[in-house]
Coordinates of C-alpha atoms in Angstrom, one line a residue:
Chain A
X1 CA 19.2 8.7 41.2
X2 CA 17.3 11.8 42.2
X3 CA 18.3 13.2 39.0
X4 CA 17.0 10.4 37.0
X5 CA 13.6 10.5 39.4
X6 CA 13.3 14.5 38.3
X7 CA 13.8 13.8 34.7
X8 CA 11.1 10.9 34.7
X9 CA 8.9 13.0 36.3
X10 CA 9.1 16.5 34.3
X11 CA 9.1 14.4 31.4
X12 CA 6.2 12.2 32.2
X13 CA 4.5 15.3 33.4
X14 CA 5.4 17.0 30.0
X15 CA 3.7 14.1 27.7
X16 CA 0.6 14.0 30.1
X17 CA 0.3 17.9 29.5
X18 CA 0.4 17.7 25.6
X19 CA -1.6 14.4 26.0
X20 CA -4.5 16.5 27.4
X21 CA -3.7 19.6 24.8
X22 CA -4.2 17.1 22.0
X23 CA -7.9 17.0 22.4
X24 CA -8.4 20.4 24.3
X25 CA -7.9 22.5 21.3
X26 CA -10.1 23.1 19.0
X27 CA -7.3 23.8 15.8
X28 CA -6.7 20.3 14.2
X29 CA -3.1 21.1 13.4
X30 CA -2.2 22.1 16.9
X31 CA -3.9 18.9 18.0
X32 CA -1.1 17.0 16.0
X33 CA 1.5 19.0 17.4
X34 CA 0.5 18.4 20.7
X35 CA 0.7 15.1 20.2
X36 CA 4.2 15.2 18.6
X37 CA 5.1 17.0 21.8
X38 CA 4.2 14.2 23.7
X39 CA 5.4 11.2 22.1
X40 CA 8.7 13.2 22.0
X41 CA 8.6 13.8 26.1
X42 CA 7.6 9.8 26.1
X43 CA 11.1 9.5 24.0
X44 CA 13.0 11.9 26.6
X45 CA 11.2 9.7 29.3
X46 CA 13.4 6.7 27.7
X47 CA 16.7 9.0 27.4
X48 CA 15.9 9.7 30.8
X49 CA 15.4 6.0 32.0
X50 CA 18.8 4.9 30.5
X51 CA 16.9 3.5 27.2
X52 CA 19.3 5.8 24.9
X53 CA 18.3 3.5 21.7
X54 CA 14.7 3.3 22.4
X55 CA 14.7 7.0 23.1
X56 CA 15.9 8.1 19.9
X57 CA 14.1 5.5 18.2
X58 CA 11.2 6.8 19.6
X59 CA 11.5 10.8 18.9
X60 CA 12.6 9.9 15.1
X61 CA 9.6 7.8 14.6
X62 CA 7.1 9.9 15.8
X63 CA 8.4 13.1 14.5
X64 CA 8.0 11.9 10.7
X65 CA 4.3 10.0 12.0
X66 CA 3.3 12.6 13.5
X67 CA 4.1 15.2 10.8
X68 CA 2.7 12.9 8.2
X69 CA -0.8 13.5 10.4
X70 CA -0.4 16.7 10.5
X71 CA -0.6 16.7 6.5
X72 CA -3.7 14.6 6.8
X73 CA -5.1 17.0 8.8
X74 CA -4.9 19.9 6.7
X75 CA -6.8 17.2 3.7
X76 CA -9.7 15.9 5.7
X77 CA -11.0 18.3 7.7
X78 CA -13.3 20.9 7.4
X79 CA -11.7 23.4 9.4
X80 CA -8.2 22.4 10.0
X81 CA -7.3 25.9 11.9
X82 CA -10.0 25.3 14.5
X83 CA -11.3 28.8 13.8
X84 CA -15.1 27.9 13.5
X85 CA -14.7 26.6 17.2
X86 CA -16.5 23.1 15.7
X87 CA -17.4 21.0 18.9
X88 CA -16.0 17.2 17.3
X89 CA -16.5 15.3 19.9
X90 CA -19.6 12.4 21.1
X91 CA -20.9 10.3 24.4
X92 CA -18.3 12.5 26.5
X93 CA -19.7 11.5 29.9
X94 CA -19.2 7.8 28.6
X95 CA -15.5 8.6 27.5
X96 CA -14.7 10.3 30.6
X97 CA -16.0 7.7 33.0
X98 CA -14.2 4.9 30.3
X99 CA -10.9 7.1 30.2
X100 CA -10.7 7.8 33.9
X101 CA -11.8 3.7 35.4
X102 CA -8.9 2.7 32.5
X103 CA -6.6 5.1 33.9
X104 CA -7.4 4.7 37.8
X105 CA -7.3 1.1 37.3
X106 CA -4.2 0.7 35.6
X107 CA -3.4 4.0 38.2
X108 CA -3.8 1.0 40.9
X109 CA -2.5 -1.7 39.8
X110 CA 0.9 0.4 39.5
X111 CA 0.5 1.3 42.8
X112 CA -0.9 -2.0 44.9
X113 CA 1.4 -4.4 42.9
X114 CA 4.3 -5.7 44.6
X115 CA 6.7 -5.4 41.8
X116 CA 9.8 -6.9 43.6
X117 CA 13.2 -5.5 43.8
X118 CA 14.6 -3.0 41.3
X119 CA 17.2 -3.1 39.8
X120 CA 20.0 0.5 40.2
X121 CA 21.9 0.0 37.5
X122 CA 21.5 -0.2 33.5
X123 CA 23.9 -1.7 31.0
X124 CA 25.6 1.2 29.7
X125 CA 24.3 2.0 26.1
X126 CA 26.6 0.3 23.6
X127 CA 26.2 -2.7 25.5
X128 CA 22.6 -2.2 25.2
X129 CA 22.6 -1.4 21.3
X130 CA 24.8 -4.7 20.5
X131 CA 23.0 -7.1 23.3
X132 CA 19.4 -5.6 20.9
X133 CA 21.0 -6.5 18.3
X134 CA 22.1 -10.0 19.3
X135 CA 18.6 -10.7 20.3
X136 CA 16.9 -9.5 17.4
X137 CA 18.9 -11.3 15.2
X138 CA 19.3 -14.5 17.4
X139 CA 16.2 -15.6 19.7
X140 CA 13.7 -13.0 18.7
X141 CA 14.6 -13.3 14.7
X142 CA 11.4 -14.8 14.1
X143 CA 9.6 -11.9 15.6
X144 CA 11.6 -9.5 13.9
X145 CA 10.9 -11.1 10.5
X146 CA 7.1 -11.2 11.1
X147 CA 7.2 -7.1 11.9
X148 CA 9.0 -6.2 8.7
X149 CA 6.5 -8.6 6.6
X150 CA 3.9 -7.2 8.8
X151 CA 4.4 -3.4 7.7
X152 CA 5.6 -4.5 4.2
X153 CA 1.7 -6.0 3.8
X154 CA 0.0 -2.8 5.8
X155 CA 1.9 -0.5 3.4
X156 CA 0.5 -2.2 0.0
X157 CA -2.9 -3.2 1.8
X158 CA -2.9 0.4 2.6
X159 CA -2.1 1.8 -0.7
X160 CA -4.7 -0.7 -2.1
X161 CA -7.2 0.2 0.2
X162 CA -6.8 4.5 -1.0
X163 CA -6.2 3.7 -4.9
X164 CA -9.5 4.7 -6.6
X165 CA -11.2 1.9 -7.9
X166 CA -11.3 1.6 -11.8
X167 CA -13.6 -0.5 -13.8
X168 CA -12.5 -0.9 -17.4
X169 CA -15.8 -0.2 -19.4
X170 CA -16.3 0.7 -23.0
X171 CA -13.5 -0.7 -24.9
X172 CA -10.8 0.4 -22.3
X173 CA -12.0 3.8 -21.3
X174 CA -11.1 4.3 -17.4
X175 CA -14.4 4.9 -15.1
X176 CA -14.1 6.3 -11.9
X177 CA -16.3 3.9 -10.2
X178 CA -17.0 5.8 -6.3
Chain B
X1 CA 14.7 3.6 43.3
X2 CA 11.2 2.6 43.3
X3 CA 10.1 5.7 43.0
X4 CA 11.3 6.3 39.3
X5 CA 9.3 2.8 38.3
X6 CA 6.3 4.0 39.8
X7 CA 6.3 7.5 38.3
X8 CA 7.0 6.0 34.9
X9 CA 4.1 3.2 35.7
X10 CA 1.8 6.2 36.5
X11 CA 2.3 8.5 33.9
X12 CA 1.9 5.6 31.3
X13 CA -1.7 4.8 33.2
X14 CA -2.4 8.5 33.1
X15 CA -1.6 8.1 29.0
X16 CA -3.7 5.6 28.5
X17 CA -6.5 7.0 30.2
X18 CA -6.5 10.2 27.9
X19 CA -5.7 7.5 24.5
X20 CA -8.8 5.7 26.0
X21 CA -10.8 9.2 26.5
X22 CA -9.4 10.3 23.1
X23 CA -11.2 6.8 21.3
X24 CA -13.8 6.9 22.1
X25 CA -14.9 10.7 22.3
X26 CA -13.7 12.0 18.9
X27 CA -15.9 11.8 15.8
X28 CA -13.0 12.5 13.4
X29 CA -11.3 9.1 12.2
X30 CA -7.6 10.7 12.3
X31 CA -8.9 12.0 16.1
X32 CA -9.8 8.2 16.8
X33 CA -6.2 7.0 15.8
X34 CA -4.3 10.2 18.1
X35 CA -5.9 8.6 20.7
X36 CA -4.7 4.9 19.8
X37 CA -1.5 6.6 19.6
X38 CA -1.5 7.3 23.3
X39 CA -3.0 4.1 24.4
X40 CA 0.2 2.4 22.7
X41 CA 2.4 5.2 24.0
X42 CA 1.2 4.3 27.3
X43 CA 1.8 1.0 27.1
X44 CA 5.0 1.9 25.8
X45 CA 6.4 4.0 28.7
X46 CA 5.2 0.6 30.9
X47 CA 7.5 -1.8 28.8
X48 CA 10.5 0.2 29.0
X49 CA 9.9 0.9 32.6
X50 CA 9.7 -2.9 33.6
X51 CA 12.4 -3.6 30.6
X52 CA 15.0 -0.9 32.8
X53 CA 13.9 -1.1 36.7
X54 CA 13.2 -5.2 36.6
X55 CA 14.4 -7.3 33.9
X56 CA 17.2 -5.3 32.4
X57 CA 19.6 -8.5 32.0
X58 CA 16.4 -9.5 29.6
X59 CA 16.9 -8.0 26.1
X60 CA 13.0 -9.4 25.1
X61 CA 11.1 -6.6 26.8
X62 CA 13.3 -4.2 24.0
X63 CA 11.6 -6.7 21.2
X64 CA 8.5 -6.1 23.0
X65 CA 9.3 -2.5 22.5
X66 CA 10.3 -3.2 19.0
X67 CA 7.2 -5.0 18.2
X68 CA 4.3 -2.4 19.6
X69 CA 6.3 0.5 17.6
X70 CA 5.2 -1.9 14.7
X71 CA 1.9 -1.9 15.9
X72 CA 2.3 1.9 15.9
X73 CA 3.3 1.9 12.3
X74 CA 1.0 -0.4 11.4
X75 CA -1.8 1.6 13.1
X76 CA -1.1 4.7 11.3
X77 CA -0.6 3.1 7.5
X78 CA -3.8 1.2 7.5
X79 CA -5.9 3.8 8.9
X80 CA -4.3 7.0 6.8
X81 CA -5.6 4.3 3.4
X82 CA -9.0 3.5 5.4
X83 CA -8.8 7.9 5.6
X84 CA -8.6 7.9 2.5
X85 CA -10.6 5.5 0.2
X86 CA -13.7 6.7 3.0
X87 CA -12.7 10.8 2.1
X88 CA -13.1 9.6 -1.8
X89 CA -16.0 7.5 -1.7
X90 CA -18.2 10.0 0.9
X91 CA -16.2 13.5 1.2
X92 CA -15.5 13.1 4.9
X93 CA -14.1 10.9 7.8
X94 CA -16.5 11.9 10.4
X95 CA -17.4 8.7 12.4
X96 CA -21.0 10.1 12.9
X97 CA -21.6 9.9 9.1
X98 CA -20.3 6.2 9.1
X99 CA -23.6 4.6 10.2
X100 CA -23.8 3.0 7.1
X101 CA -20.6 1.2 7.6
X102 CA -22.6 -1.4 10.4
X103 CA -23.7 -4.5 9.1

C-alpha cells in the first residue's frame, strides 16, 4: 500500500513537472516532449494504480500523438528550436488567475469531498482485460460503436478540412483557389 | 488507502490547472491543443482514480476512460486539419493573427 502511495506520487509529481516544462520552454520541440513525458508519467500513474490495460493504453497512444505533434511542430512554426527566445504567449495574468481558481477549486473539491470508503483491492489484470471487454462489447456496445464512427468522421472531416481547395476552371485546368 | 485517491485526485487538479493555463495563454494553435491535452489528461487521472479506489466492481468508469481517449484522438485529428487548411490559406497558426476568423 505504501508502495503503491510512493509510485502515485513520484509519478503524479513527474507528469506535473513536465506539465509545467511544456510551456516553460521556449524550444517548440522540447515543448512536445515534455508533454510526451507527461502523459507517459500519467500512463505509469495507471500502471501504478493497478489499471495495467489503461496504462499501456495510455503510454502507446500518446507516444505516437505526441510524436505526430512533434512533426507539426517543426512545419508551423517559425522557430521550432526556440533559439530566437520568441515570447508566444497572451493575457498571462488572466491565464494564471484562470489556471490557478480551476486548479484550486478542483484542488478543494478533492480534498473537502467525503468520497466514502475505498476500496484495497483491485481485480487482478486479466480479469480486468476480459470484464472491459465484456462491457464494451455488452452494455457499453452502443458507446463503443459511436467512438469508432466518431474518429472514422474526424479523420475524413479532417483530411477534408487540410485538402487544398480546387476549382475546376478553364476547360479542366486545376486552380489553386487559397 | 485514502491517501493514494487523494494524491491521484490532486495531481489530476494540478493537471488541469496547467491545461487550463496552457489554453488560454498560448497564441500558437498546436500550443492551444497541448494544453487541451492536459485538461483531458487531468480528467483522465480522476476517472481511473474513482474507477480503482471506489467503483472498481463497475467496468463503466473504464468506458468512460475509453470514451475521453476518443475525445483525445478526436481533439488532435480535427485540429492538426484546422492547422493545416489555416497554415495554407494565411502562412501561420498564430491565434493573434486569427482576428479575422470572429464573426
Amino acid at each position: 500500500m505504501y508502495a503503491q502511495a510512493f509510485f502515485v506520487a513520484i509519478f503524479g509529481l513527474a507528469a506535473i513537472g513536465f506539465g509545467v516544462w511544456v510551456f516553460r520552454t521556449s524550444s517548440m520541440v522540447r515543448s512536445a516532449l515534455a508533454l510526451l513525458f507527461s502523459q507517459t508519467a500519467v500512463g505509469c500513474m495507471f500502471l501504478a494504480m493497478q489499471t495495467e490495460f489503461l496504462g499501456v493504453l495510455q503510454i502507446m497512444m500518446m507516444a505516437t500523438e505526441m510524436s505526430i505533434m512533434a512533426i507539426f511542430m517543426v512545419m508551423f512554426m517559425m522557430d521550432p528550436g526556440g533559439l530566437g527566445g520568441m515570447d508566444m504567449t497572451h493575457q498571462k495574468r488572466f491565464s494564471i488567475g484562470a489556471g490557478v481558481i480551476a486548479g484550486g477549486v478542483a484542488i478543494a473539491v478533492a480534498l473537502l469531498a467525503d468520497w466514502g470508503p475505498v476500496t484495497p483491492q483491485a481485480p487482478d489484470a486479466a480479469m480486468q482485460t476480459r470484464e472491459l471487454g465484456m462491457e464494451l462489447l455488452g452494455r457499453s456496445m452502443l458507446i463503443f460503436e459511436t467512438a469508432g464512427i466518431t474518429i472514422l468522421t474526424a479523420m475524413i472531416a479532417a483530411t477534408a478540412v487540410a485538402i487544398p481547395v480546387q476549382t475546376l476552371a478553364n476547360g479542366g485546368d486545376k486552380e489553386d483557389s487559397e | 488507502m485514502t491517501a493514494v485517491l487523494i494524491v491521484a485526485l490532486v495531481t489530476g487538479a494540478i493537471l488541469f490547472g496547467i491545461g487550463v493555463y496552457g489554453a488560454l495563454s498560448q497564441t500558437n494553435l498546436v500550443m492551444i491543443m497541448m494544453g487541451v491535452e492536459l485538461i483531458l489528461a487531468g480528467a483522465l487521472v480522476n476517472l481511473v482514480a474513482f474507477w480503482r479506489f471506489l467503483h472498481p466492481e463497475s467496468y463503466s468508469g473504464q468506458m468512460f476512460v475509453l470514451v475521453v481517449m476518443t475525445v483525445m484522438a478526436v481533439e488532435m485529428a480535427v485540429g492538426f486539419g484546422v492547422a493545416i487548411a489555416r497554415f495554407r490559406a494565411k502562412g501561420s497558426v498564430e491565434m493573434e493573427e486569427a482576428g479575422d476568423l470572429k464573426g
